[in-house]
Amino acid sequence: MTLASAALQSPVSAPAVVLTIAGSEATGGAGAQADLKTFQELGVFGIANLTCIVSFDPSDNWNHRFVPMDQQVIADQLEATTAAYGPASDVTAGGASADSLTPGRPVLDTVKIGMLGSPATISTVAAALETGRFRNVVLDPVLICKGQEPGHALDTDQALKAQILPLATFVTPNHFEAESLSGLAITDLESLKAAAVRIHELSGAAVLAKGGVRLAGPDAVDVYYDGETLEVLSAPKVGEVAVSGAGCSLAAAVTAELAKGATPLGAARAAKDFVTAGIRNRVASGAPFDALWQGGPR
């Protein structure tokens, strides 16, 4: 018996399948690239549906160059992905049950939402989420794209809050996003706690509000709140400057852990540890920022 035939006769357990709906970030440090690397490191099968392409402009203070995907292209990606892996894919072209043909086939029920970038994209994605296919919807609420026209950015922020936030089951805002979503000024741990509580009240979702390096003190502190449990997650700061991809990777790690069956609090704790190790083992480049390395925990 060859190794190949033995592997076919004794398959390993199928991994959980997860989807990120996010933008491509050209340097590889954030966005869908960071999400997919995080998924791979944490043992889940990752899929990316792209909403936009972002590239930093070295000649313009490294502002974003933002190119949205055509709405039909976004809808086509979502259609293909959910047909292949979602619970709606229960009938094949021949009329047989897809699940009966592949016993133990994993079902895609966990999704991470990253940069959407425009009100039109938000509406397209919201329509896909409203089908109810997804048990876990992790929202990394990217509220502003540096370099966007201010009016467009505000319209996008308002659309995200109105259409996507109510559909989320877990939200991971950074300091700026937590202030925007909660309407509170966050200056210390107590105000970060208050913001996490407020965002939960607005959304009904579990919240991991990130203080990170933005709050004074030796530790990077985040606050988890789900309506019952409030827990401060803390780790010593690794420098005083934010690292590219930390927020994306944190939300992606939460997504992976939820897909594998972790509780929301367990997913938050594991994600915090994963990102802390990735920041500690960051990757430097010619850009004015370092990038988190998803292989850091190894």
PDB file of C-alpha atoms in Angstrom:
ATOM      1  CA  MET A   1       0.000   0.000   0.000  1.00  0.00           C
ATOM      2  CA  THR A   2       1.387   3.375  -0.940  1.00  0.00           C
ATOM      3  CA  LEU A   3       1.446   6.300   1.440  1.00  0.00           C
ATOM      4  CA  ALA A   4      -1.079   8.060  -0.792  1.00  0.00           C
ATOM      5  CA  SER A   5      -3.558   5.182  -0.717  1.00  0.00           C
ATOM      6  CA  ALA A   6      -3.113   4.780   3.027  1.00  0.00           C
ATOM      7  CA  ALA A   7      -3.889   8.447   3.507  1.00  0.00           C
ATOM      8  CA  LEU A   8      -7.033   8.091   1.400  1.00  0.00           C
ATOM      9  CA  GLN A   9      -8.184   5.121   3.473  1.00  0.00           C
ATOM     10  CA  SER A  10      -7.431   6.808   6.800  1.00  0.00           C
ATOM     11  CA  PRO A  11      -8.283  10.509   6.393  1.00  0.00           C
ATOM     12  CA  VAL A  12      -7.472  12.955   9.123  1.00  0.00           C
ATOM     13  CA  SER A  13     -10.331  14.847  10.705  1.00  0.00           C
ATOM     14  CA  ALA A  14     -11.620  17.603   8.455  1.00  0.00           C
ATOM     15  CA  PRO A  15     -10.690  21.071   9.694  1.00  0.00           C
ATOM     16  CA  ALA A  16     -13.257  23.701  10.519  1.00  0.00           C
ATOM     17  CA  VAL A  17     -13.920  26.028   7.570  1.00  0.00           C
ATOM     18  CA  VAL A  18     -13.882  29.805   8.080  1.00  0.00           C
ATOM     19  CA  LEU A  19     -14.380  32.783   5.787  1.00  0.00           C
ATOM     20  CA  THR A  20     -12.920  36.256   5.899  1.00  0.00           C
ATOM     21  CA  ILE A  21     -14.665  39.024   3.965  1.00  0.00           C
ATOM     22  CA  ALA A  22     -11.967  41.666   3.848  1.00  0.00           C
ATOM     23  CA  GLY A  23      -9.611  43.743   1.763  1.00  0.00           C
ATOM     24  CA  SER A  24      -6.269  42.760   0.295  1.00  0.00           C
ATOM     25  CA  GLU A  25      -3.356  44.687   1.833  1.00  0.00           C
ATOM     26  CA  ALA A  26      -0.392  44.810  -0.508  1.00  0.00           C
ATOM     27  CA  THR A  27       2.441  44.536   2.040  1.00  0.00           C
ATOM     28  CA  GLY A  28       0.956  41.339   3.468  1.00  0.00           C
ATOM     29  CA  GLY A  29       0.871  42.581   7.036  1.00  0.00           C
ATOM     30  CA  ALA A  30      -2.865  43.123   7.427  1.00  0.00           C
ATOM     31  CA  GLY A  31      -6.198  42.433   5.769  1.00  0.00           C
ATOM     32  CA  ALA A  32      -7.092  39.139   4.150  1.00  0.00           C
ATOM     33  CA  GLN A  33      -3.431  38.112   3.998  1.00  0.00           C
ATOM     34  CA  ALA A  34      -3.102  38.352   7.779  1.00  0.00           C
ATOM     35  CA  ASP A  35      -6.408  36.552   8.232  1.00  0.00           C
ATOM     36  CA  LEU A  36      -5.431  33.597   6.065  1.00  0.00           C
ATOM     37  CA  LYS A  37      -2.061  33.221   7.778  1.00  0.00           C
ATOM     38  CA  THR A  38      -3.780  33.291  11.165  1.00  0.00           C
ATOM     39  CA  PHE A  39      -6.312  30.686  10.077  1.00  0.00           C
ATOM     40  CA  GLN A  40      -3.550  28.396   8.844  1.00  0.00           C
ATOM     41  CA  GLU A  41      -1.533  28.721  12.050  1.00  0.00           C
ATOM     42  CA  LEU A  42      -4.593  27.904  14.150  1.00  0.00           C
ATOM     43  CA  GLY A  43      -5.571  24.823  12.182  1.00  0.00           C
ATOM     44  CA  VAL A  44      -8.661  25.901  10.267  1.00  0.00           C
ATOM     45  CA  PHE A  45      -9.337  25.982   6.520  1.00  0.00           C
ATOM     46  CA  GLY A  46      -9.441  29.627   5.528  1.00  0.00           C
ATOM     47  CA  ILE A  47     -11.275  31.243   2.626  1.00  0.00           C
ATOM     48  CA  ALA A  48     -10.981  34.912   1.609  1.00  0.00           C
ATOM     49  CA  ASN A  49     -13.588  36.892  -0.317  1.00  0.00           C
ATOM     50  CA  LEU A  50     -12.049  40.247  -1.255  1.00  0.00           C
ATOM     51  CA  THR A  51     -13.881  43.552  -0.927  1.00  0.00           C
ATOM     52  CA  CYS A  52     -11.135  45.953  -1.998  1.00  0.00           C
ATOM     53  CA  ILE A  53      -7.432  46.286  -2.677  1.00  0.00           C
ATOM     54  CA  VAL A  54      -5.407  48.584  -0.433  1.00  0.00           C
ATOM     55  CA  SER A  55      -1.818  49.581  -1.117  1.00  0.00           C
ATOM     56  CA  PHE A  56       0.140  52.101   0.894  1.00  0.00           C
ATOM     57  CA  ASP A  57       1.615  55.019  -1.063  1.00  0.00           C
ATOM     58  CA  PRO A  58       5.297  55.493  -0.089  1.00  0.00           C
ATOM     59  CA  SER A  59       5.368  58.892  -1.813  1.00  0.00           C
ATOM     60  CA  ASP A  60       2.368  60.220   0.168  1.00  0.00           C
ATOM     61  CA  ASN A  61       3.182  59.549   3.801  1.00  0.00           C
ATOM     62  CA  TRP A  62       2.158  55.899   3.360  1.00  0.00           C
ATOM     63  CA  ASN A  63      -1.513  56.793   3.038  1.00  0.00           C
ATOM     64  CA  HIS A  64      -3.856  54.180   1.629  1.00  0.00           C
ATOM     65  CA  ARG A  65      -4.589  53.797  -2.054  1.00  0.00           C
ATOM     66  CA  PHE A  66      -8.050  52.275  -1.947  1.00  0.00           C
ATOM     67  CA  VAL A  67      -9.641  50.434  -4.881  1.00  0.00           C
ATOM     68  CA  PRO A  68     -13.069  48.857  -4.230  1.00  0.00           C
ATOM     69  CA  MET A  69     -14.100  45.620  -5.874  1.00  0.00           C
ATOM     70  CA  ASP A  70     -17.070  45.671  -8.216  1.00  0.00           C
ATOM     71  CA  GLN A  71     -20.235  44.742  -6.319  1.00  0.00           C
ATOM     72  CA  GLN A  72     -21.049  41.881  -8.672  1.00  0.00           C
ATOM     73  CA  VAL A  73     -17.561  40.453  -8.105  1.00  0.00           C
ATOM     74  CA  ILE A  74     -18.109  40.554  -4.341  1.00  0.00           C
ATOM     75  CA  ALA A  75     -21.529  38.934  -4.690  1.00  0.00           C
ATOM     76  CA  ASP A  76     -20.089  36.263  -7.004  1.00  0.00           C
ATOM     77  CA  GLN A  77     -17.394  35.378  -4.463  1.00  0.00           C
ATOM     78  CA  LEU A  78     -19.940  35.047  -1.677  1.00  0.00           C
ATOM     79  CA  GLU A  79     -22.216  32.950  -3.874  1.00  0.00           C
ATOM     80  CA  ALA A  80     -19.424  30.534  -4.814  1.00  0.00           C
ATOM     81  CA  THR A  81     -18.143  30.203  -1.266  1.00  0.00           C
ATOM     82  CA  THR A  82     -21.501  29.566   0.351  1.00  0.00           C
ATOM     83  CA  ALA A  83     -22.508  27.152  -2.414  1.00  0.00           C
ATOM     84  CA  ALA A  84     -19.333  25.139  -1.880  1.00  0.00           C
ATOM     85  CA  TYR A  85     -19.243  25.111   1.920  1.00  0.00           C
ATOM     86  CA  GLY A  86     -22.432  26.564   3.324  1.00  0.00           C
ATOM     87  CA  PRO A  87     -25.433  24.580   4.552  1.00  0.00           C
ATOM     88  CA  ALA A  88     -27.313  25.726   1.451  1.00  0.00           C
ATOM     89  CA  SER A  89     -25.082  23.457  -0.677  1.00  0.00           C
ATOM     90  CA  ASP A  90     -27.166  20.373   0.048  1.00  0.00           C
ATOM     91  CA  VAL A  91     -28.118  19.544  -3.526  1.00  0.00           C
ATOM     92  CA  THR A  92     -25.659  18.752  -6.297  1.00  0.00           C
ATOM     93  CA  ALA A  93     -26.223  19.184 -10.004  1.00  0.00           C
ATOM     94  CA  GLY A  94     -27.264  15.531 -10.178  1.00  0.00           C
ATOM     95  CA  GLY A  95     -29.858  15.923  -7.463  1.00  0.00           C
ATOM     96  CA  ALA A  96     -27.987  13.993  -4.761  1.00  0.00           C
ATOM     97  CA  SER A  97     -27.272  15.345  -1.345  1.00  0.00           C
ATOM     98  CA  ALA A  98     -23.777  16.819  -1.171  1.00  0.00           C
ATOM     99  CA  ASP A  99     -23.595  15.911   2.507  1.00  0.00           C
ATOM    100  CA  SER A 100     -24.413  12.264   1.713  1.00  0.00           C
ATOM    101  CA  LEU A 101     -21.594  12.177  -0.834  1.00  0.00           C
ATOM    102  CA  THR A 102     -19.050  13.531   1.621  1.00  0.00           C
ATOM    103  CA  PRO A 103     -19.778  12.273   5.134  1.00  0.00           C
ATOM    104  CA  GLY A 104     -18.373  14.548   7.798  1.00  0.00           C
ATOM    105  CA  ARG A 105     -18.085  17.459   5.388  1.00  0.00           C
ATOM    106  CA  PRO A 106     -17.413  20.634   7.377  1.00  0.00           C
ATOM    107  CA  VAL A 107     -20.023  23.363   7.081  1.00  0.00           C
ATOM    108  CA  LEU A 108     -19.034  27.012   6.853  1.00  0.00           C
ATOM    109  CA  ASP A 109     -20.847  28.775   9.697  1.00  0.00           C
ATOM    110  CA  THR A 110     -18.176  31.182  10.967  1.00  0.00           C
ATOM    111  CA  VAL A 111     -17.181  34.390   9.209  1.00  0.00           C
ATOM    112  CA  LYS A 112     -14.915  37.324   9.962  1.00  0.00           C
ATOM    113  CA  ILE A 113     -15.761  40.758   8.565  1.00  0.00           C
ATOM    114  CA  GLY A 114     -12.829  43.069   7.949  1.00  0.00           C
ATOM    115  CA  MET A 115     -12.530  46.148   5.749  1.00  0.00           C
ATOM    116  CA  LEU A 116     -15.616  46.716   3.619  1.00  0.00           C
ATOM    117  CA  GLY A 117     -14.794  50.255   2.573  1.00  0.00           C
ATOM    118  CA  SER A 118     -17.991  51.575   1.026  1.00  0.00           C
ATOM    119  CA  PRO A 119     -21.751  51.732   1.717  1.00  0.00           C
ATOM    120  CA  ALA A 120     -22.387  49.679  -1.428  1.00  0.00           C
ATOM    121  CA  THR A 121     -20.105  46.869  -0.257  1.00  0.00           C
ATOM    122  CA  ILE A 122     -21.675  46.975   3.191  1.00  0.00           C
ATOM    123  CA  SER A 123     -25.110  46.435   1.652  1.00  0.00           C
ATOM    124  CA  THR A 124     -23.848  43.538  -0.460  1.00  0.00           C
ATOM    125  CA  VAL A 125     -22.238  41.819   2.513  1.00  0.00           C
ATOM    126  CA  ALA A 126     -25.189  42.502   4.824  1.00  0.00           C
ATOM    127  CA  ALA A 127     -27.480  40.754   2.341  1.00  0.00           C
ATOM    128  CA  ALA A 128     -25.268  37.659   2.490  1.00  0.00           C
ATOM    129  CA  LEU A 129     -25.161  37.703   6.294  1.00  0.00           C
ATOM    130  CA  GLU A 130     -28.920  38.094   6.595  1.00  0.00           C
ATOM    131  CA  THR A 131     -29.469  34.671   5.038  1.00  0.00           C
ATOM    132  CA  GLY A 132     -28.730  33.202   8.476  1.00  0.00           C
ATOM    133  CA  ARG A 133     -26.038  30.818   7.230  1.00  0.00           C
ATOM    134  CA  PHE A 134     -23.524  32.019   9.805  1.00  0.00           C
ATOM    135  CA  ARG A 135     -23.616  31.023  13.464  1.00  0.00           C
ATOM    136  CA  ASN A 136     -20.572  33.164  14.333  1.00  0.00           C
ATOM    137  CA  VAL A 137     -20.113  36.620  12.780  1.00  0.00           C
ATOM    138  CA  VAL A 138     -16.919  38.276  14.022  1.00  0.00           C
ATOM    139  CA  LEU A 139     -16.774  41.965  13.152  1.00  0.00           C
ATOM    140  CA  ASP A 140     -13.487  43.831  13.108  1.00  0.00           C
ATOM    141  CA  PRO A 141     -15.139  47.247  12.646  1.00  0.00           C
ATOM    142  CA  VAL A 142     -12.696  49.002  10.325  1.00  0.00           C
ATOM    143  CA  LEU A 143     -14.340  52.413  10.474  1.00  0.00           C
ATOM    144  CA  ILE A 144     -11.982  54.567   8.485  1.00  0.00           C
ATOM    145  CA  CYS A 145      -9.451  54.182   5.704  1.00  0.00           C
ATOM    146  CA  LYS A 146      -6.656  56.747   5.959  1.00  0.00           C
ATOM    147  CA  GLY A 147      -6.631  58.713   2.729  1.00  0.00           C
ATOM    148  CA  GLN A 148     -10.351  58.323   1.995  1.00  0.00           C
ATOM    149  CA  GLU A 149     -12.421  61.410   1.284  1.00  0.00           C
ATOM    150  CA  PRO A 150     -13.944  62.416   4.676  1.00  0.00           C
ATOM    151  CA  GLY A 151     -17.579  62.433   3.558  1.00  0.00           C
ATOM    152  CA  HIS A 152     -17.281  58.986   2.015  1.00  0.00           C
ATOM    153  CA  ALA A 153     -15.580  57.666   5.144  1.00  0.00           C
ATOM    154  CA  LEU A 154     -18.396  59.003   7.328  1.00  0.00           C
ATOM    155  CA  ASP A 155     -21.058  57.448   5.097  1.00  0.00           C
ATOM    156  CA  THR A 156     -19.213  54.131   5.323  1.00  0.00           C
ATOM    157  CA  ASP A 157     -18.963  54.336   9.108  1.00  0.00           C
ATOM    158  CA  GLN A 158     -22.672  55.025   9.473  1.00  0.00           C
ATOM    159  CA  ALA A 159     -23.637  52.208   7.098  1.00  0.00           C
ATOM    160  CA  LEU A 160     -21.420  49.748   8.986  1.00  0.00           C
ATOM    161  CA  LYS A 161     -23.042  50.664  12.297  1.00  0.00           C
ATOM    162  CA  ALA A 162     -26.557  50.434  10.860  1.00  0.00           C
ATOM    163  CA  GLN A 163     -26.268  47.291   8.721  1.00  0.00           C
ATOM    164  CA  ILE A 164     -23.395  45.101   9.916  1.00  0.00           C
ATOM    165  CA  LEU A 165     -23.068  45.753  13.658  1.00  0.00           C
ATOM    166  CA  PRO A 166     -26.583  44.389  14.437  1.00  0.00           C
ATOM    167  CA  LEU A 167     -25.679  41.123  12.682  1.00  0.00           C
ATOM    168  CA  ALA A 168     -22.425  40.568  14.587  1.00  0.00           C
ATOM    169  CA  THR A 169     -22.056  37.997  17.353  1.00  0.00           C
ATOM    170  CA  PHE A 170     -18.541  39.149  18.365  1.00  0.00           C
ATOM    171  CA  VAL A 171     -16.998  42.611  17.878  1.00  0.00           C
ATOM    172  CA  THR A 172     -13.302  43.545  18.221  1.00  0.00           C
ATOM    173  CA  PRO A 173     -12.979  47.363  18.104  1.00  0.00           C
ATOM    174  CA  ASN A 174      -9.656  49.098  18.606  1.00  0.00           C
ATOM    175  CA  HIS A 175      -9.355  52.257  20.723  1.00  0.00           C
ATOM    176  CA  PHE A 176     -10.609  54.627  18.016  1.00  0.00           C
ATOM    177  CA  GLU A 177     -13.379  52.275  16.904  1.00  0.00           C
ATOM    178  CA  ALA A 178     -14.524  51.662  20.474  1.00  0.00           C
ATOM    179  CA  GLU A 179     -14.825  55.415  21.017  1.00  0.00           C
ATOM    180  CA  SER A 180     -16.781  55.803  17.792  1.00  0.00           C
ATOM    181  CA  LEU A 181     -19.143  52.898  18.435  1.00  0.00           C
ATOM    182  CA  SER A 182     -19.762  53.700  22.110  1.00  0.00           C
ATOM    183  CA  GLY A 183     -19.760  57.498  21.913  1.00  0.00           C
ATOM    184  CA  LEU A 184     -17.456  57.552  24.949  1.00  0.00           C
ATOM    185  CA  ALA A 185     -13.986  59.024  25.386  1.00  0.00           C
ATOM    186  CA  ILE A 186     -11.574  56.249  26.375  1.00  0.00           C
ATOM    187  CA  THR A 187      -8.682  57.477  28.483  1.00  0.00           C
ATOM    188  CA  ASP A 188      -8.100  54.642  30.956  1.00  0.00           C
ATOM    189  CA  LEU A 189      -9.126  51.115  31.847  1.00  0.00           C
ATOM    190  CA  GLU A 190     -12.402  52.131  33.475  1.00  0.00           C
ATOM    191  CA  SER A 191     -13.573  54.042  30.419  1.00  0.00           C
ATOM    192  CA  LEU A 192     -12.521  51.107  28.214  1.00  0.00           C
ATOM    193  CA  LYS A 193     -14.724  48.862  30.355  1.00  0.00           C
ATOM    194  CA  ALA A 194     -17.611  51.303  30.007  1.00  0.00           C
ATOM    195  CA  ALA A 195     -17.173  51.366  26.232  1.00  0.00           C
ATOM    196  CA  ALA A 196     -17.204  47.558  26.021  1.00  0.00           C
ATOM    197  CA  VAL A 197     -20.439  47.452  28.016  1.00  0.00           C
ATOM    198  CA  ARG A 198     -22.005  50.147  25.848  1.00  0.00           C
ATOM    199  CA  ILE A 199     -21.078  48.416  22.587  1.00  0.00           C
ATOM    200  CA  HIS A 200     -22.597  45.183  23.868  1.00  0.00           C
ATOM    201  CA  GLU A 201     -25.779  47.040  24.745  1.00  0.00           C
ATOM    202  CA  LEU A 202     -25.934  48.465  21.218  1.00  0.00           C
ATOM    203  CA  SER A 203     -25.161  45.235  19.376  1.00  0.00           C
ATOM    204  CA  GLY A 204     -25.969  42.307  21.641  1.00  0.00           C
ATOM    205  CA  ALA A 205     -22.587  40.862  20.644  1.00  0.00           C
ATOM    206  CA  ALA A 206     -19.677  39.742  22.757  1.00  0.00           C
ATOM    207  CA  VAL A 207     -17.112  42.548  22.736  1.00  0.00           C
ATOM    208  CA  LEU A 208     -13.328  42.567  22.971  1.00  0.00           C
ATOM    209  CA  ALA A 209     -12.454  46.266  23.204  1.00  0.00           C
ATOM    210  CA  LYS A 210      -8.758  46.839  22.647  1.00  0.00           C
ATOM    211  CA  GLY A 211      -6.749  49.364  24.599  1.00  0.00           C
ATOM    212  CA  GLY A 212      -3.443  48.054  23.301  1.00  0.00           C
ATOM    213  CA  VAL A 213      -0.627  50.604  23.350  1.00  0.00           C
ATOM    214  CA  ARG A 214      -3.084  53.514  23.342  1.00  0.00           C
ATOM    215  CA  LEU A 215      -3.609  53.520  27.101  1.00  0.00           C
ATOM    216  CA  ALA A 216      -0.869  54.571  29.505  1.00  0.00           C
ATOM    217  CA  GLY A 217       0.845  51.936  31.609  1.00  0.00           C
ATOM    218  CA  PRO A 218       3.212  48.994  31.217  1.00  0.00           C
ATOM    219  CA  ASP A 219       0.549  46.572  29.980  1.00  0.00           C
ATOM    220  CA  ALA A 220      -1.517  46.287  26.803  1.00  0.00           C
ATOM    221  CA  VAL A 221      -5.029  45.849  28.169  1.00  0.00           C
ATOM    222  CA  ASP A 222      -8.180  44.716  26.402  1.00  0.00           C
ATOM    223  CA  VAL A 223     -11.650  44.292  27.892  1.00  0.00           C
ATOM    224  CA  TYR A 224     -14.001  41.395  27.175  1.00  0.00           C
ATOM    225  CA  TYR A 225     -17.720  41.720  27.911  1.00  0.00           C
ATOM    226  CA  ASP A 226     -20.633  39.547  26.831  1.00  0.00           C
ATOM    227  CA  GLY A 227     -23.490  40.827  28.965  1.00  0.00           C
ATOM    228  CA  GLU A 228     -22.565  38.678  31.952  1.00  0.00           C
ATOM    229  CA  THR A 229     -18.799  38.315  32.147  1.00  0.00           C
ATOM    230  CA  LEU A 230     -16.408  41.263  32.180  1.00  0.00           C
ATOM    231  CA  GLU A 231     -12.749  40.300  32.065  1.00  0.00           C
ATOM    232  CA  VAL A 232      -9.588  42.352  31.583  1.00  0.00           C
ATOM    233  CA  LEU A 233      -7.021  40.658  29.344  1.00  0.00           C
ATOM    234  CA  SER A 234      -3.565  42.015  29.985  1.00  0.00           C
ATOM    235  CA  ALA A 235      -0.028  41.398  28.719  1.00  0.00           C
ATOM    236  CA  PRO A 236       3.162  43.443  29.002  1.00  0.00           C
ATOM    237  CA  LYS A 237       3.527  45.911  26.164  1.00  0.00           C
ATOM    238  CA  VAL A 238       6.028  45.075  23.444  1.00  0.00           C
ATOM    239  CA  GLY A 239       7.107  48.601  22.575  1.00  0.00           C
ATOM    240  CA  GLU A 240       4.868  51.650  22.450  1.00  0.00           C
ATOM    241  CA  VAL A 241       4.012  51.670  18.721  1.00  0.00           C
ATOM    242  CA  ALA A 242       1.127  49.807  17.099  1.00  0.00           C
ATOM    243  CA  VAL A 243       2.055  46.912  14.822  1.00  0.00           C
ATOM    244  CA  SER A 244       0.408  46.349  11.435  1.00  0.00           C
ATOM    245  CA  GLY A 245      -1.958  43.405  11.374  1.00  0.00           C
ATOM    246  CA  ALA A 246      -2.501  43.111  15.110  1.00  0.00           C
ATOM    247  CA  GLY A 247      -6.192  43.970  14.951  1.00  0.00           C
ATOM    248  CA  CYS A 248      -6.846  41.812  11.881  1.00  0.00           C
ATOM    249  CA  SER A 249      -5.010  38.868  13.396  1.00  0.00           C
ATOM    250  CA  LEU A 250      -6.788  39.192  16.747  1.00  0.00           C
ATOM    251  CA  ALA A 251     -10.213  39.066  15.102  1.00  0.00           C
ATOM    252  CA  ALA A 252      -9.088  36.234  12.822  1.00  0.00           C
ATOM    253  CA  ALA A 253      -7.814  34.271  15.826  1.00  0.00           C
ATOM    254  CA  VAL A 254     -11.151  34.762  17.594  1.00  0.00           C
ATOM    255  CA  THR A 255     -12.859  33.531  14.419  1.00  0.00           C
ATOM    256  CA  ALA A 256     -10.691  30.413  14.206  1.00  0.00           C
ATOM    257  CA  GLU A 257     -11.171  29.528  17.861  1.00  0.00           C
ATOM    258  CA  LEU A 258     -14.953  29.964  17.669  1.00  0.00           C
ATOM    259  CA  ALA A 259     -15.069  27.726  14.593  1.00  0.00           C
ATOM    260  CA  LYS A 260     -13.189  25.039  16.524  1.00  0.00           C
ATOM    261  CA  GLY A 261     -15.774  25.193  19.312  1.00  0.00           C
ATOM    262  CA  ALA A 262     -14.275  27.577  21.859  1.00  0.00           C
ATOM    263  CA  THR A 263     -16.505  29.745  24.007  1.00  0.00           C
ATOM    264  CA  PRO A 264     -16.396  33.465  23.192  1.00  0.00           C
ATOM    265  CA  LEU A 265     -14.324  34.153  26.325  1.00  0.00           C
ATOM    266  CA  GLY A 266     -12.012  31.243  25.569  1.00  0.00           C
ATOM    267  CA  ALA A 267     -11.586  32.526  22.018  1.00  0.00           C
ATOM    268  CA  ALA A 268     -10.745  36.007  23.327  1.00  0.00           C
ATOM    269  CA  ARG A 269      -8.103  34.664  25.717  1.00  0.00           C
ATOM    270  CA  ALA A 270      -6.490  32.479  23.051  1.00  0.00           C
ATOM    271  CA  ALA A 271      -6.509  35.329  20.521  1.00  0.00           C
ATOM    272  CA  LYS A 272      -4.840  37.691  23.001  1.00  0.00           C
ATOM    273  CA  ASP A 273      -2.028  35.187  23.597  1.00  0.00           C
ATOM    274  CA  PHE A 274      -1.629  34.552  19.861  1.00  0.00           C
ATOM    275  CA  VAL A 275      -1.342  38.245  18.982  1.00  0.00           C
ATOM    276  CA  THR A 276       1.004  39.040  21.865  1.00  0.00           C
ATOM    277  CA  ALA A 277       3.432  36.379  20.619  1.00  0.00           C
ATOM    278  CA  GLY A 278       3.069  37.656  17.060  1.00  0.00           C
ATOM    279  CA  ILE A 279       3.866  41.215  18.127  1.00  0.00           C
ATOM    280  CA  ARG A 280       6.861  40.031  20.110  1.00  0.00           C
ATOM    281  CA  ASN A 281       8.193  38.324  16.970  1.00  0.00           C
ATOM    282  CA  ARG A 282       7.300  41.119  14.570  1.00  0.00           C
ATOM    283  CA  VAL A 283       8.622  41.550  11.031  1.00  0.00           C
ATOM    284  CA  ALA A 284      10.431  44.776  10.068  1.00  0.00           C
ATOM    285  CA  SER A 285      10.400  46.294   6.576  1.00  0.00           C
ATOM    286  CA  GLY A 286      11.194  49.480   4.713  1.00  0.00           C
ATOM    287  CA  ALA A 287       7.763  50.824   5.648  1.00  0.00           C
ATOM    288  CA  PRO A 288       7.442  53.029   8.748  1.00  0.00           C
ATOM    289  CA  PHE A 289       5.737  50.223  10.648  1.00  0.00           C
ATOM    290  CA  ASP A 290       6.437  46.640  11.623  1.00  0.00           C
ATOM    291  CA  ALA A 291       4.079  43.760  10.924  1.00  0.00           C
ATOM    292  CA  LEU A 292       2.845  41.063  13.264  1.00  0.00           C
ATOM    293  CA  TRP A 293       4.151  37.584  12.427  1.00  0.00           C
ATOM    294  CA  GLN A 294       1.505  34.920  12.725  1.00  0.00           C
ATOM    295  CA  GLY A 295       4.201  32.302  13.225  1.00  0.00           C
ATOM    296  CA  GLY A 296       5.393  34.067  16.369  1.00  0.00           C
ATOM    297  CA  PRO A 297       3.769  31.628  18.832  1.00  0.00           C
ATOM    298  CA  ARG A 298       5.755  28.670  17.439  1.00  0.00           C
TER     299      ARG A 298
END
